[in-house]
mmCIF file of C-alpha atoms in Angstrom:
data_model
loop_
_atom_site.group_PDB
_atom_site.id
_atom_site.type_symbol
_atom_site.label_atom_id
_atom_site.label_comp_id
_atom_site.label_asym_id
_atom_site.label_seq_id
_atom_site.Cartn_x
_atom_site.Cartn_y
_atom_site.Cartn_z
ATOM 1 C CA MET S 1 60.500 147.726 42.973
ATOM 2 C CA SER S 2 57.613 149.156 41.117
ATOM 3 C CA PRO S 3 54.061 146.995 41.794
ATOM 4 C CA THR S 4 54.417 146.086 37.922
ATOM 5 C CA GLU S 5 57.545 144.497 37.954
ATOM 6 C CA SER S 6 56.961 142.369 41.237
ATOM 7 C CA ARG S 7 53.642 140.443 39.292
ATOM 8 C CA ALA S 8 55.532 140.038 35.632
ATOM 9 C CA PRO S 9 57.641 136.812 37.140
ATOM 10 C CA VAL S 10 54.460 135.308 39.378
ATOM 11 C CA SER S 11 52.715 135.585 35.403
ATOM 12 C CA HIS S 12 55.388 133.839 33.767
ATOM 13 C CA ARG S 13 55.637 130.948 36.857
ATOM 14 C CA LYS S 14 51.985 130.577 35.999
ATOM 15 C CA LEU S 15 52.369 130.025 32.897
ATOM 16 C CA GLY S 16 54.814 127.595 33.015
ATOM 17 C CA ILE S 17 52.604 125.606 35.064
ATOM 18 C CA PHE S 18 49.926 125.440 32.990
ATOM 19 C CA GLY S 19 52.127 124.858 30.118
ATOM 20 C CA VAL S 20 52.947 121.906 32.145
ATOM 21 C CA VAL S 21 50.163 120.316 33.042
ATOM 22 C CA ALA S 22 48.508 120.883 29.329
ATOM 23 C CA LEU S 23 51.377 118.876 28.454
ATOM 24 C CA ILE S 24 50.828 116.268 30.902
ATOM 25 C CA ALA S 25 46.901 116.052 29.527
ATOM 26 C CA ALA S 26 47.581 116.061 26.104
ATOM 27 C CA GLY S 27 50.399 113.050 26.723
ATOM 28 C CA LEU S 28 47.556 111.514 28.493
ATOM 29 C CA VAL S 29 44.532 111.760 26.207
ATOM 30 C CA VAL S 30 47.481 110.272 22.828
ATOM 31 C CA GLY S 31 48.588 107.618 25.762
ATOM 32 C CA THR S 32 44.690 106.770 26.169
ATOM 33 C CA GLY S 33 43.948 107.117 22.354
ATOM 34 C CA ILE S 34 46.557 104.662 21.326
ATOM 35 C CA ARG S 35 45.431 102.243 23.914
ATOM 36 C CA ALA S 36 42.166 102.440 22.928
ATOM 37 C CA ARG S 37 42.684 101.784 19.020
ATOM 38 C CA GLU S 38 45.151 98.483 20.494
ATOM 39 C CA GLU S 39 42.143 97.165 22.059
ATOM 40 C CA GLN S 40 39.841 98.047 19.054
ATOM 41 C CA GLY S 41 42.583 96.702 16.451
ATOM 42 C CA SER S 42 42.620 93.080 18.793
ATOM 43 C CA LYS S 43 39.229 92.555 19.271
ATOM 44 C CA LEU S 44 38.789 93.071 15.328
ATOM 45 C CA LYS S 45 41.372 90.410 14.957
ATOM 46 C CA GLU S 46 39.906 88.080 17.197
ATOM 47 C CA TRP S 47 36.382 88.491 15.333
ATOM 48 C CA THR S 48 37.823 87.668 12.104
ATOM 49 C CA ASP S 49 39.397 85.150 13.219
ATOM 50 C CA ASP S 50 36.039 83.631 14.942
ATOM 51 C CA GLN S 51 34.430 84.501 10.921
ATOM 52 C CA ALA S 52 36.736 82.615 9.023
ATOM 53 C CA VAL S 53 35.548 79.014 10.945
ATOM 54 C CA PRO S 54 32.458 78.349 9.030
ATOM 55 C CA SER S 55 28.850 77.917 10.932
ATOM 56 C CA VAL S 56 27.143 74.837 9.590
ATOM 57 C CA ALA S 57 23.853 73.052 10.401
ATOM 58 C CA VAL S 58 23.845 69.793 11.477
ATOM 59 C CA THR S 59 21.575 66.969 12.039
ATOM 60 C CA GLN S 60 21.709 63.433 13.343
ATOM 61 C CA PRO S 61 20.227 60.187 11.326
ATOM 62 C CA SER S 62 16.694 59.282 12.237
ATOM 63 C CA ALA S 63 15.177 55.913 11.748
ATOM 64 C CA LYS S 64 12.138 55.563 10.228
ATOM 65 C CA ALA S 65 9.628 52.760 10.865
ATOM 66 C CA LEU S 66 10.201 49.100 10.005
ATOM 67 C CA ASP S 67 6.857 49.154 7.813
ATOM 68 C CA ALA S 68 8.279 50.987 4.527
ATOM 69 C CA THR S 69 6.961 50.434 1.361
ATOM 70 C CA ILE S 70 8.116 50.987 -2.538
ATOM 71 C CA ASP S 71 5.831 51.879 -5.121
ATOM 72 C CA LEU S 72 6.618 49.982 -8.642
ATOM 73 C CA PRO S 73 4.814 49.776 -11.929
ATOM 74 C CA GLY S 74 2.315 46.521 -12.630
ATOM 75 C CA ARG S 75 0.712 45.061 -15.331
ATOM 76 C CA LEU S 76 -2.810 43.222 -14.724
ATOM 77 C CA GLU S 77 -2.726 39.757 -16.412
ATOM 78 C CA ALA S 78 -5.757 37.502 -16.642
ATOM 79 C CA TYR S 79 -5.011 33.897 -14.530
ATOM 80 C CA TYR S 80 -5.889 32.144 -17.088
ATOM 81 C CA ARG S 81 -5.824 32.826 -20.530
ATOM 82 C CA ALA S 82 -6.168 30.467 -23.722
ATOM 83 C CA PRO S 83 -5.430 31.390 -27.513
ATOM 84 C CA ILE S 84 -7.939 28.988 -29.246
ATOM 85 C CA PHE S 85 -6.611 27.877 -32.450
ATOM 86 C CA ALA S 86 -8.548 25.235 -35.017
ATOM 87 C CA ARG S 87 -7.559 21.645 -34.650
ATOM 88 C CA VAL S 88 -8.571 21.044 -38.130
ATOM 89 C CA SER S 89 -8.064 22.717 -41.246
ATOM 90 C CA GLY S 90 -11.534 24.107 -43.505
ATOM 91 C CA TYR S 91 -13.663 27.045 -43.477
ATOM 92 C CA LEU S 92 -15.576 28.483 -40.364
ATOM 93 C CA LYS S 93 -19.025 27.825 -40.798
ATOM 94 C CA SER S 94 -20.012 29.871 -37.954
ATOM 95 C CA TRP S 95 -19.331 31.845 -34.380
ATOM 96 C CA SER S 96 -21.955 32.565 -31.539
ATOM 97 C CA ALA S 97 -19.612 33.926 -29.006
ATOM 98 C CA ASP S 98 -18.367 37.655 -29.630
ATOM 99 C CA ILE S 99 -15.666 39.934 -27.469
ATOM 100 C CA GLY S 100 -16.934 40.528 -24.505
ATOM 101 C CA ALA S 101 -19.207 37.454 -23.875
ATOM 102 C CA ARG S 102 -19.270 35.632 -21.059
ATOM 103 C CA VAL S 103 -18.883 31.790 -21.937
ATOM 104 C CA LYS S 104 -19.059 28.228 -19.495
ATOM 105 C CA ALA S 105 -16.595 25.445 -19.816
ATOM 106 C CA GLY S 106 -17.817 23.298 -23.092
ATOM 107 C CA GLN S 107 -19.561 25.736 -24.866
ATOM 108 C CA VAL S 108 -19.356 25.478 -28.589
ATOM 109 C CA ILE S 109 -18.474 29.278 -29.797
ATOM 110 C CA ALA S 110 -17.660 28.461 -33.167
ATOM 111 C CA GLU S 111 -18.178 25.648 -36.311
ATOM 112 C CA ILE S 112 -15.529 24.546 -39.080
ATOM 113 C CA GLU S 113 -16.607 23.167 -41.910
ATOM 114 C CA ALA S 114 -14.113 20.410 -42.963
ATOM 115 C CA PRO S 115 -15.098 17.858 -46.095
ATOM 116 C CA ASP S 116 -11.794 17.135 -46.763
ATOM 117 C CA LEU S 117 -11.925 15.715 -43.330
ATOM 118 C CA ASP S 118 -15.345 14.473 -43.719
ATOM 119 C CA GLN S 119 -14.377 12.149 -46.590
ATOM 120 C CA GLN S 120 -11.048 11.195 -45.212
ATOM 121 C CA LEU S 121 -13.354 9.471 -42.312
ATOM 122 C CA LEU S 122 -15.730 7.977 -44.866
ATOM 123 C CA GLN S 123 -12.795 6.382 -46.166
ATOM 124 C CA ALA S 124 -11.565 5.302 -43.335
ATOM 125 C CA ARG S 125 -14.888 3.017 -42.262
ATOM 126 C CA ALA S 126 -14.905 1.696 -45.292
ATOM 127 C CA ASP S 127 -11.328 0.827 -45.151
ATOM 128 C CA LEU S 128 -12.415 -0.874 -41.421
ATOM 129 C CA ALA S 129 -15.300 -2.622 -42.541
ATOM 130 C CA SER S 130 -12.900 -4.167 -45.501
ATOM 131 C CA GLN S 131 -10.738 -5.288 -43.035
ATOM 132 C CA GLN S 132 -13.371 -6.695 -40.414
ATOM 133 C CA ALA S 133 -14.564 -8.802 -43.656
ATOM 134 C CA SER S 134 -11.234 -10.302 -44.423
ATOM 135 C CA ALA S 135 -10.488 -11.163 -40.733
ATOM 136 C CA ARG S 136 -14.089 -12.884 -40.198
ATOM 137 C CA LEU S 137 -13.163 -15.150 -43.643
ATOM 138 C CA SER S 138 -9.487 -15.591 -42.634
ATOM 139 C CA GLU S 139 -11.080 -17.076 -38.929
ATOM 140 C CA ALA S 140 -13.702 -19.102 -41.054
ATOM 141 C CA THR S 141 -11.102 -20.681 -42.793
ATOM 142 C CA LEU S 142 -9.130 -21.428 -39.673
ATOM 143 C CA ASN S 143 -11.882 -22.692 -38.169
ATOM 144 C CA ARG S 144 -12.669 -25.540 -41.260
ATOM 145 C CA ARG S 145 -8.816 -26.343 -41.651
ATOM 146 C CA LYS S 146 -8.718 -27.146 -38.065
ATOM 147 C CA THR S 147 -11.673 -29.493 -38.583
ATOM 148 C CA LEU S 148 -9.919 -31.638 -41.028
ATOM 149 C CA VAL S 149 -6.640 -31.654 -39.078
ATOM 150 C CA ALA S 150 -7.702 -35.103 -37.417
ATOM 151 C CA SER S 151 -8.080 -37.210 -41.132
ATOM 152 C CA ASN S 152 -4.406 -35.822 -41.903
ATOM 153 C CA PHE S 153 -5.906 -33.812 -44.754
ATOM 154 C CA VAL S 154 -4.608 -30.417 -43.817
ATOM 155 C CA SER S 155 -0.959 -30.551 -42.288
ATOM 156 C CA ALA S 156 -0.193 -28.654 -39.514
ATOM 157 C CA GLN S 157 1.962 -26.245 -41.747
ATOM 158 C CA GLU S 158 -1.175 -24.932 -43.459
ATOM 159 C CA ILE S 159 -2.810 -24.144 -40.061
ATOM 160 C CA ASP S 160 0.198 -22.391 -38.727
ATOM 161 C CA GLU S 161 -0.499 -20.537 -41.739
ATOM 162 C CA ARG S 162 -3.802 -19.530 -41.122
ATOM 163 C CA THR S 163 -3.388 -18.695 -37.903
ATOM 164 C CA ALA S 164 -0.775 -16.294 -38.442
ATOM 165 C CA ASP S 165 -3.139 -14.792 -41.639
ATOM 166 C CA LEU S 166 -5.827 -14.671 -38.815
ATOM 167 C CA SER S 167 -3.595 -12.307 -37.139
ATOM 168 C CA ASN S 168 -2.492 -10.077 -39.551
ATOM 169 C CA LYS S 169 -6.288 -9.543 -40.359
ATOM 170 C CA ASN S 170 -7.045 -8.492 -36.812
ATOM 171 C CA ALA S 171 -3.666 -6.215 -36.131
ATOM 172 C CA ALA S 172 -5.161 -4.994 -39.399
ATOM 173 C CA VAL S 173 -8.715 -4.274 -37.892
ATOM 174 C CA ASN S 174 -7.164 -2.881 -35.244
ATOM 175 C CA SER S 175 -4.781 -0.282 -37.271
ATOM 176 C CA GLY S 176 -8.104 0.812 -39.396
ATOM 177 C CA LYS S 177 -10.367 1.372 -36.008
ATOM 178 C CA ALA S 178 -7.629 3.160 -34.089
ATOM 179 C CA ASN S 179 -7.393 5.119 -37.728
ATOM 180 C CA VAL S 180 -11.431 5.651 -37.432
ATOM 181 C CA GLU S 181 -10.886 6.891 -33.921
ATOM 182 C CA ARG S 182 -8.327 9.453 -34.707
ATOM 183 C CA LEU S 183 -10.520 11.082 -37.413
ATOM 184 C CA GLU S 184 -13.894 11.209 -35.112
ATOM 185 C CA ALA S 185 -11.901 12.966 -32.909
ATOM 186 C CA LEU S 186 -10.449 15.240 -35.151
ATOM 187 C CA ALA S 187 -13.593 15.955 -36.302
ATOM 188 C CA GLY S 188 -15.201 16.896 -33.485
ATOM 189 C CA TYR S 189 -12.444 19.551 -33.284
ATOM 190 C CA LYS S 190 -15.077 21.429 -35.921
ATOM 191 C CA LYS S 191 -16.482 22.432 -32.608
ATOM 192 C CA ILE S 192 -14.581 25.218 -31.061
ATOM 193 C CA THR S 193 -15.886 24.957 -27.348
ATOM 194 C CA ALA S 194 -14.423 27.251 -24.430
ATOM 195 C CA PRO S 195 -11.759 25.379 -22.520
ATOM 196 C CA PHE S 196 -13.324 26.919 -18.879
ATOM 197 C CA ASP S 197 -15.466 29.451 -17.934
ATOM 198 C CA GLY S 198 -14.906 32.757 -19.062
ATOM 199 C CA VAL S 199 -14.706 36.134 -21.245
ATOM 200 C CA VAL S 200 -13.957 36.333 -24.570
ATOM 201 C CA THR S 201 -11.400 39.200 -24.859
ATOM 202 C CA ALA S 202 -10.354 38.796 -28.769
ATOM 203 C CA ARG S 203 -11.642 37.204 -31.900
ATOM 204 C CA ASP S 204 -9.720 36.842 -35.219
ATOM 205 C CA THR S 205 -11.962 35.354 -37.606
ATOM 206 C CA ASP S 206 -15.394 35.764 -39.037
ATOM 207 C CA VAL S 207 -17.844 33.263 -41.018
ATOM 208 C CA GLY S 208 -16.228 32.108 -44.512
ATOM 209 C CA ALA S 209 -12.522 32.553 -43.630
ATOM 210 C CA LEU S 210 -10.255 29.828 -44.485
ATOM 211 C CA ILE S 211 -8.792 27.931 -41.198
ATOM 212 C CA ASN S 212 -5.712 26.180 -41.183
ATOM 213 C CA ALA S 213 -4.946 24.046 -38.310
ATOM 214 C CA GLY S 214 -2.061 24.450 -35.643
ATOM 215 C CA GLY S 215 -0.915 27.492 -33.999
ATOM 216 C CA GLY S 216 1.610 28.795 -36.220
ATOM 217 C CA SER S 217 0.152 29.890 -39.320
ATOM 218 C CA GLY S 218 -1.597 33.123 -37.985
ATOM 219 C CA PRO S 219 -3.610 34.814 -34.511
ATOM 220 C CA ALA S 220 -5.798 32.658 -32.682
ATOM 221 C CA MET S 221 -9.115 32.553 -33.901
ATOM 222 C CA PHE S 222 -10.567 33.255 -29.995
ATOM 223 C CA VAL S 223 -8.646 34.789 -26.753
ATOM 224 C CA ILE S 224 -10.246 33.400 -23.527
ATOM 225 C CA SER S 225 -9.682 34.501 -19.993
ATOM 226 C CA ASP S 226 -10.887 33.749 -16.500
ATOM 227 C CA ILE S 227 -10.620 36.945 -15.010
ATOM 228 C CA THR S 228 -12.575 36.011 -12.127
ATOM 229 C CA LYS S 229 -8.817 36.337 -10.223
ATOM 230 C CA LEU S 230 -6.048 38.540 -12.265
ATOM 231 C CA ARG S 231 -2.190 38.107 -12.176
ATOM 232 C CA VAL S 232 -0.268 41.100 -11.179
ATOM 233 C CA TYR S 233 3.133 40.917 -12.439
ATOM 234 C CA VAL S 234 5.852 43.557 -11.276
ATOM 235 C CA ASN S 235 9.722 44.154 -11.450
ATOM 236 C CA VAL S 236 11.252 44.475 -8.489
ATOM 237 C CA PRO S 237 14.680 45.899 -8.080
ATOM 238 C CA GLN S 238 17.338 43.217 -7.047
ATOM 239 C CA ASN S 239 18.257 44.881 -3.847
ATOM 240 C CA TYR S 240 14.619 45.637 -2.719
ATOM 241 C CA VAL S 241 13.970 41.171 -3.345
ATOM 242 C CA PRO S 242 14.972 40.369 0.600
ATOM 243 C CA ALA S 243 12.866 42.397 1.735
ATOM 244 C CA ILE S 244 9.537 41.083 -0.247
ATOM 245 C CA LYS S 245 8.001 37.847 1.283
ATOM 246 C CA ILE S 246 5.690 35.454 -0.280
ATOM 247 C CA GLY S 247 2.720 36.313 1.176
ATOM 248 C CA ALA S 248 3.485 39.931 1.814
ATOM 249 C CA LYS S 249 0.370 42.169 1.331
ATOM 250 C CA ALA S 250 0.596 44.902 -1.428
ATOM 251 C CA THR S 251 -2.123 47.971 -2.356
ATOM 252 C CA ILE S 252 -3.239 48.446 -6.009
ATOM 253 C CA THR S 253 -4.368 51.491 -7.521
ATOM 254 C CA LEU S 254 -5.635 52.307 -11.064
ATOM 255 C CA PRO S 255 -5.925 55.237 -13.442
ATOM 256 C CA GLU S 256 -9.167 54.278 -13.956
ATOM 257 C CA TYR S 257 -10.026 54.672 -10.209
ATOM 258 C CA PRO S 258 -8.329 57.194 -8.765
ATOM 259 C CA ASN S 259 -9.612 57.323 -5.468
ATOM 260 C CA ARG S 260 -9.841 53.086 -5.023
ATOM 261 C CA THR S 261 -7.584 50.997 -3.804
ATOM 262 C CA PHE S 262 -7.135 47.176 -4.122
ATOM 263 C CA PRO S 263 -5.681 44.616 -1.773
ATOM 264 C CA ALA S 264 -3.132 41.938 -3.320
ATOM 265 C CA THR S 265 -0.898 39.131 -2.591
ATOM 266 C CA VAL S 266 2.356 38.069 -3.336
ATOM 267 C CA GLU S 267 2.411 34.395 -4.648
ATOM 268 C CA ALA S 268 5.553 33.749 -6.642
ATOM 269 C CA SER S 269 9.075 34.823 -7.662
ATOM 270 C CA SER S 270 11.245 34.255 -10.390
ATOM 271 C CA GLN S 271 13.972 33.437 -7.965
ATOM 272 C CA ALA S 272 16.057 34.797 -10.843
ATOM 273 C CA VAL S 273 17.895 38.580 -11.665
ATOM 274 C CA ASP S 274 16.904 39.679 -15.273
ATOM 275 C CA VAL S 275 21.025 40.678 -16.479
ATOM 276 C CA ALA S 276 19.373 43.378 -18.930
ATOM 277 C CA SER S 277 17.142 45.464 -16.198
ATOM 278 C CA GLY S 278 18.421 44.284 -12.698
ATOM 279 C CA THR S 279 14.851 43.164 -11.403
ATOM 280 C CA THR S 280 13.028 39.758 -10.269
ATOM 281 C CA ARG S 281 9.992 39.175 -11.981
ATOM 282 C CA MET S 282 7.134 38.924 -8.745
ATOM 283 C CA GLN S 283 3.321 37.675 -9.467
ATOM 284 C CA LEU S 284 0.756 39.133 -7.124
ATOM 285 C CA GLY S 285 -2.840 37.972 -6.729
ATOM 286 C CA LEU S 286 -5.913 40.165 -7.136
ATOM 287 C CA ASP S 287 -9.350 39.299 -6.397
ATOM 288 C CA ASN S 288 -11.509 40.077 -9.354
ATOM 289 C CA SER S 289 -14.752 39.036 -8.690
ATOM 290 C CA SER S 290 -16.623 42.128 -9.474
ATOM 291 C CA GLY S 291 -15.327 42.087 -13.293
ATOM 292 C CA GLU S 292 -13.935 46.017 -12.528
ATOM 293 C CA LEU S 293 -10.687 45.465 -13.741
ATOM 294 C CA MET S 294 -9.192 44.619 -17.026
ATOM 295 C CA PRO S 295 -6.529 41.999 -18.013
ATOM 296 C CA GLY S 296 -3.204 44.307 -19.710
ATOM 297 C CA GLY S 297 -4.046 47.149 -17.699
ATOM 298 C CA TYR S 298 -1.832 49.251 -15.968
ATOM 299 C CA ALA S 299 -1.660 49.191 -11.582
ATOM 300 C CA SER S 300 0.521 50.800 -9.499
ATOM 301 C CA VAL S 301 1.931 48.606 -6.909
ATOM 302 C CA LYS S 302 2.556 49.302 -3.652
ATOM 303 C CA LEU S 303 4.265 46.908 -1.627
ATOM 304 C CA ASN S 304 5.385 46.230 1.632
ATOM 305 C CA LEU S 305 8.821 45.843 2.734
ATOM 306 C CA GLN S 306 10.083 43.406 5.728
ATOM 307 C CA ARG S 307 13.565 44.687 7.041
ATOM 308 C CA ASP S 308 15.113 43.432 10.100
ATOM 309 C CA ALA S 309 16.419 46.625 11.344
ATOM 310 C CA ALA S 310 15.247 50.429 10.496
ATOM 311 C CA PRO S 311 17.231 52.387 8.135
ATOM 312 C CA LEU S 312 18.837 55.514 8.837
ATOM 313 C CA SER S 313 17.790 58.659 7.086
ATOM 314 C CA ILE S 314 19.064 61.848 6.110
ATOM 315 C CA PRO S 315 18.336 64.990 4.446
ATOM 316 C CA ALA S 316 19.315 64.731 0.578
ATOM 317 C CA SER S 317 21.214 68.020 0.726
ATOM 318 C CA ALA S 318 23.954 66.285 3.063
ATOM 319 C CA LEU S 319 25.349 63.731 0.338
ATOM 320 C CA ILE S 320 28.501 64.709 -1.339
ATOM 321 C CA PHE S 321 29.596 63.079 -4.859
ATOM 322 C CA ASN S 322 32.539 64.124 -6.283
ATOM 323 C CA GLY S 323 36.229 61.927 -7.162
ATOM 324 C CA SER S 324 36.160 60.262 -3.663
ATOM 325 C CA GLY S 325 32.458 58.737 -4.373
ATOM 326 C CA LEU S 326 29.738 59.336 -2.263
ATOM 327 C CA ARG S 327 30.113 60.957 0.672
ATOM 328 C CA VAL S 328 28.841 63.030 3.360
ATOM 329 C CA ALA S 329 30.190 65.828 6.276
ATOM 330 C CA THR S 330 29.873 64.888 9.726
ATOM 331 C CA VAL S 331 31.131 66.677 12.953
ATOM 332 C CA GLY S 332 33.277 65.350 15.849
ATOM 333 C CA ALA S 333 33.363 65.761 19.137
ATOM 334 C CA ASP S 334 35.822 68.422 18.925
ATOM 335 C CA ASP S 335 33.842 70.085 16.151
ATOM 336 C CA LYS S 336 36.312 69.362 13.169
ATOM 337 C CA VAL S 337 35.040 67.876 10.034
ATOM 338 C CA GLN S 338 35.420 63.913 9.416
ATOM 339 C CA PHE S 339 34.302 62.588 5.740
ATOM 340 C CA LYS S 340 32.207 59.080 5.916
ATOM 341 C CA THR S 341 31.738 57.217 2.577
ATOM 342 C CA VAL S 342 27.881 55.911 2.240
ATOM 343 C CA THR S 343 25.665 53.673 0.450
ATOM 344 C CA ILE S 344 22.493 54.626 -0.968
ATOM 345 C CA ALA S 345 19.608 51.892 0.499
ATOM 346 C CA ARG S 346 16.769 54.183 -1.556
ATOM 347 C CA ASP S 347 15.615 57.617 -2.358
ATOM 348 C CA LEU S 348 12.564 59.097 -1.063
ATOM 349 C CA GLY S 349 13.186 62.912 -2.609
ATOM 350 C CA ARG S 350 13.871 65.276 0.050
ATOM 351 C CA GLU S 351 15.374 62.388 2.190
ATOM 352 C CA ILE S 352 17.407 60.063 1.763
ATOM 353 C CA GLU S 353 17.901 56.143 3.004
ATOM 354 C CA LEU S 354 21.304 54.717 3.575
ATOM 355 C CA ALA S 355 22.425 51.161 3.434
ATOM 356 C CA SER S 356 25.746 52.196 5.274
ATOM 357 C CA GLY S 357 28.653 54.254 5.998
ATOM 358 C CA ILE S 358 27.147 56.671 9.400
ATOM 359 C CA ALA S 359 26.019 55.531 12.845
ATOM 360 C CA PRO S 360 22.644 56.956 14.638
ATOM 361 C CA GLY S 361 24.655 59.159 17.071
ATOM 362 C CA ASP S 362 26.556 61.026 14.291
ATOM 363 C CA ARG S 363 25.957 64.527 13.463
ATOM 364 C CA VAL S 364 25.504 64.880 10.092
ATOM 365 C CA ILE S 365 26.403 68.288 8.073
ATOM 366 C CA THR S 366 22.709 69.160 6.644
ATOM 367 C CA ALA S 367 24.307 71.277 3.897
ATOM 368 C CA PRO S 368 27.914 71.083 3.479
ATOM 369 C CA PRO S 369 29.837 74.546 2.206
ATOM 370 C CA ASP S 370 32.097 74.411 -0.914
ATOM 371 C CA GLY S 371 35.817 73.596 -0.188
ATOM 372 C CA LEU S 372 35.403 71.623 3.624
ATOM 373 C CA SER S 373 37.744 69.502 4.138
ATOM 374 C CA ASP S 374 38.695 66.571 6.698
ATOM 375 C CA GLY S 375 40.234 68.227 9.425
ATOM 376 C CA ASP S 376 38.384 71.564 9.278
ATOM 377 C CA LEU S 377 37.667 73.962 12.262
ATOM 378 C CA VAL S 378 33.409 74.145 11.874
ATOM 379 C CA ARG S 379 31.471 76.019 14.564
ATOM 380 C CA VAL S 380 27.643 74.223 14.913
ATOM 381 C CA VAL S 381 25.072 76.196 14.802
ATOM 382 C CA GLY S 382 21.283 75.811 14.659
ATOM 383 C CA ALA S 383 20.034 72.015 15.017
ATOM 384 C CA GLY S 384 22.686 70.066 17.006
ATOM 385 C CA GLY S 385 24.566 73.065 17.911
ATOM 386 C CA LYS S 386 24.468 76.685 20.140
ATOM 387 C CA PRO S 387 23.192 79.405 17.780
ATOM 388 C CA ALA S 388 25.190 82.312 16.815
ATOM 389 C CA THR S 389 23.799 85.073 18.799
ATOM 390 C CA ALA S 390 23.066 88.795 17.758
ATOM 391 C CA SER S 391 26.285 89.878 19.139
ATOM 392 C CA GLU S 392 28.131 87.333 17.356
ATOM 393 C CA LYS S 393 26.821 87.989 14.245
ATOM 394 C CA GLN S 394 27.577 92.009 14.113
ATOM 395 C CA ALA S 395 31.116 92.871 13.665
ATOM 396 C CA PRO S 396 33.011 95.796 16.802
ATOM 397 C CA LYS S 397 32.561 99.507 14.849
ATOM 398 C CA GLY S 398 35.630 101.977 15.565
#
């Protein structure tokens, strides 16, 4: 056997061994790749399922301090205000107090010329004098008749008639006196006087103007107001009325004094709700001894609310309003969504005070995503839950 023939079987055998090894290696590579792909697919499915659960941020309702306030528009009015109308008819003879003038109680501010009234008074005095003369004559006649009764020259019937006549004459005198006093009282109203210390805030008359008696035929001649103290009227919404007590303090701000505040006190309440506005009218007292504030002006009133319990507040973004009403979405201990119906006590803009519906320990979703339903599983992140890590936010590669 030649050396060439002896090496041939050995080479074929080595080639066969190498082929088997290569085949096994290839099988191992293929199997490892398939297993790696299966593991990668399983991880991807888990990550996808995990990402399908919505992530939400939650917060717990906060209890605000009990010294809450409410801002409402108000109107300033004089504590005492008297429109002055004429009591007698005539022509305005003169006036001495213009708008802005300070007057004292009893001070004459105008005078009316009433010739018709003057003539009526003269006539009444003349009638009274005539009635008094008739009464004196009747009394003298009666006295003379009484002296003749003993001599039987006068009958008792005549005495009775004379006595009755004297009574009628005295009654006429009393009536005449009353008429004169009435006209004298009316004549006294020709002088218009201030009813109290104050300021003339309006004048709607002038010299020579025709004056009609009474207050139903035109505007008042003058308006006098006592502005040393002002009344502030404010309309309080019905749900806040129980929290505002008589004697409660308030702070007043006005447009003309933007950097100043004025203290006021709640003095009275109408104890009724206006049907049209749903508010209760309240009156506050405001000291104005310096005379800086003007009646009729607008004011912003900040009232202190007295409440038995602190209200719970949540972000305004947590509210959901749809066909089911006004609700908030909360997260239970099992991280499942539960909707709760709430009622608003006060809207503070970014925050909402709730009157009912939630408890202090509830976890309220601050910004509920669309399509959220009762019982949905959510992942709590941020405030109130564990934040998502960077690996959770990044999808696996491969």
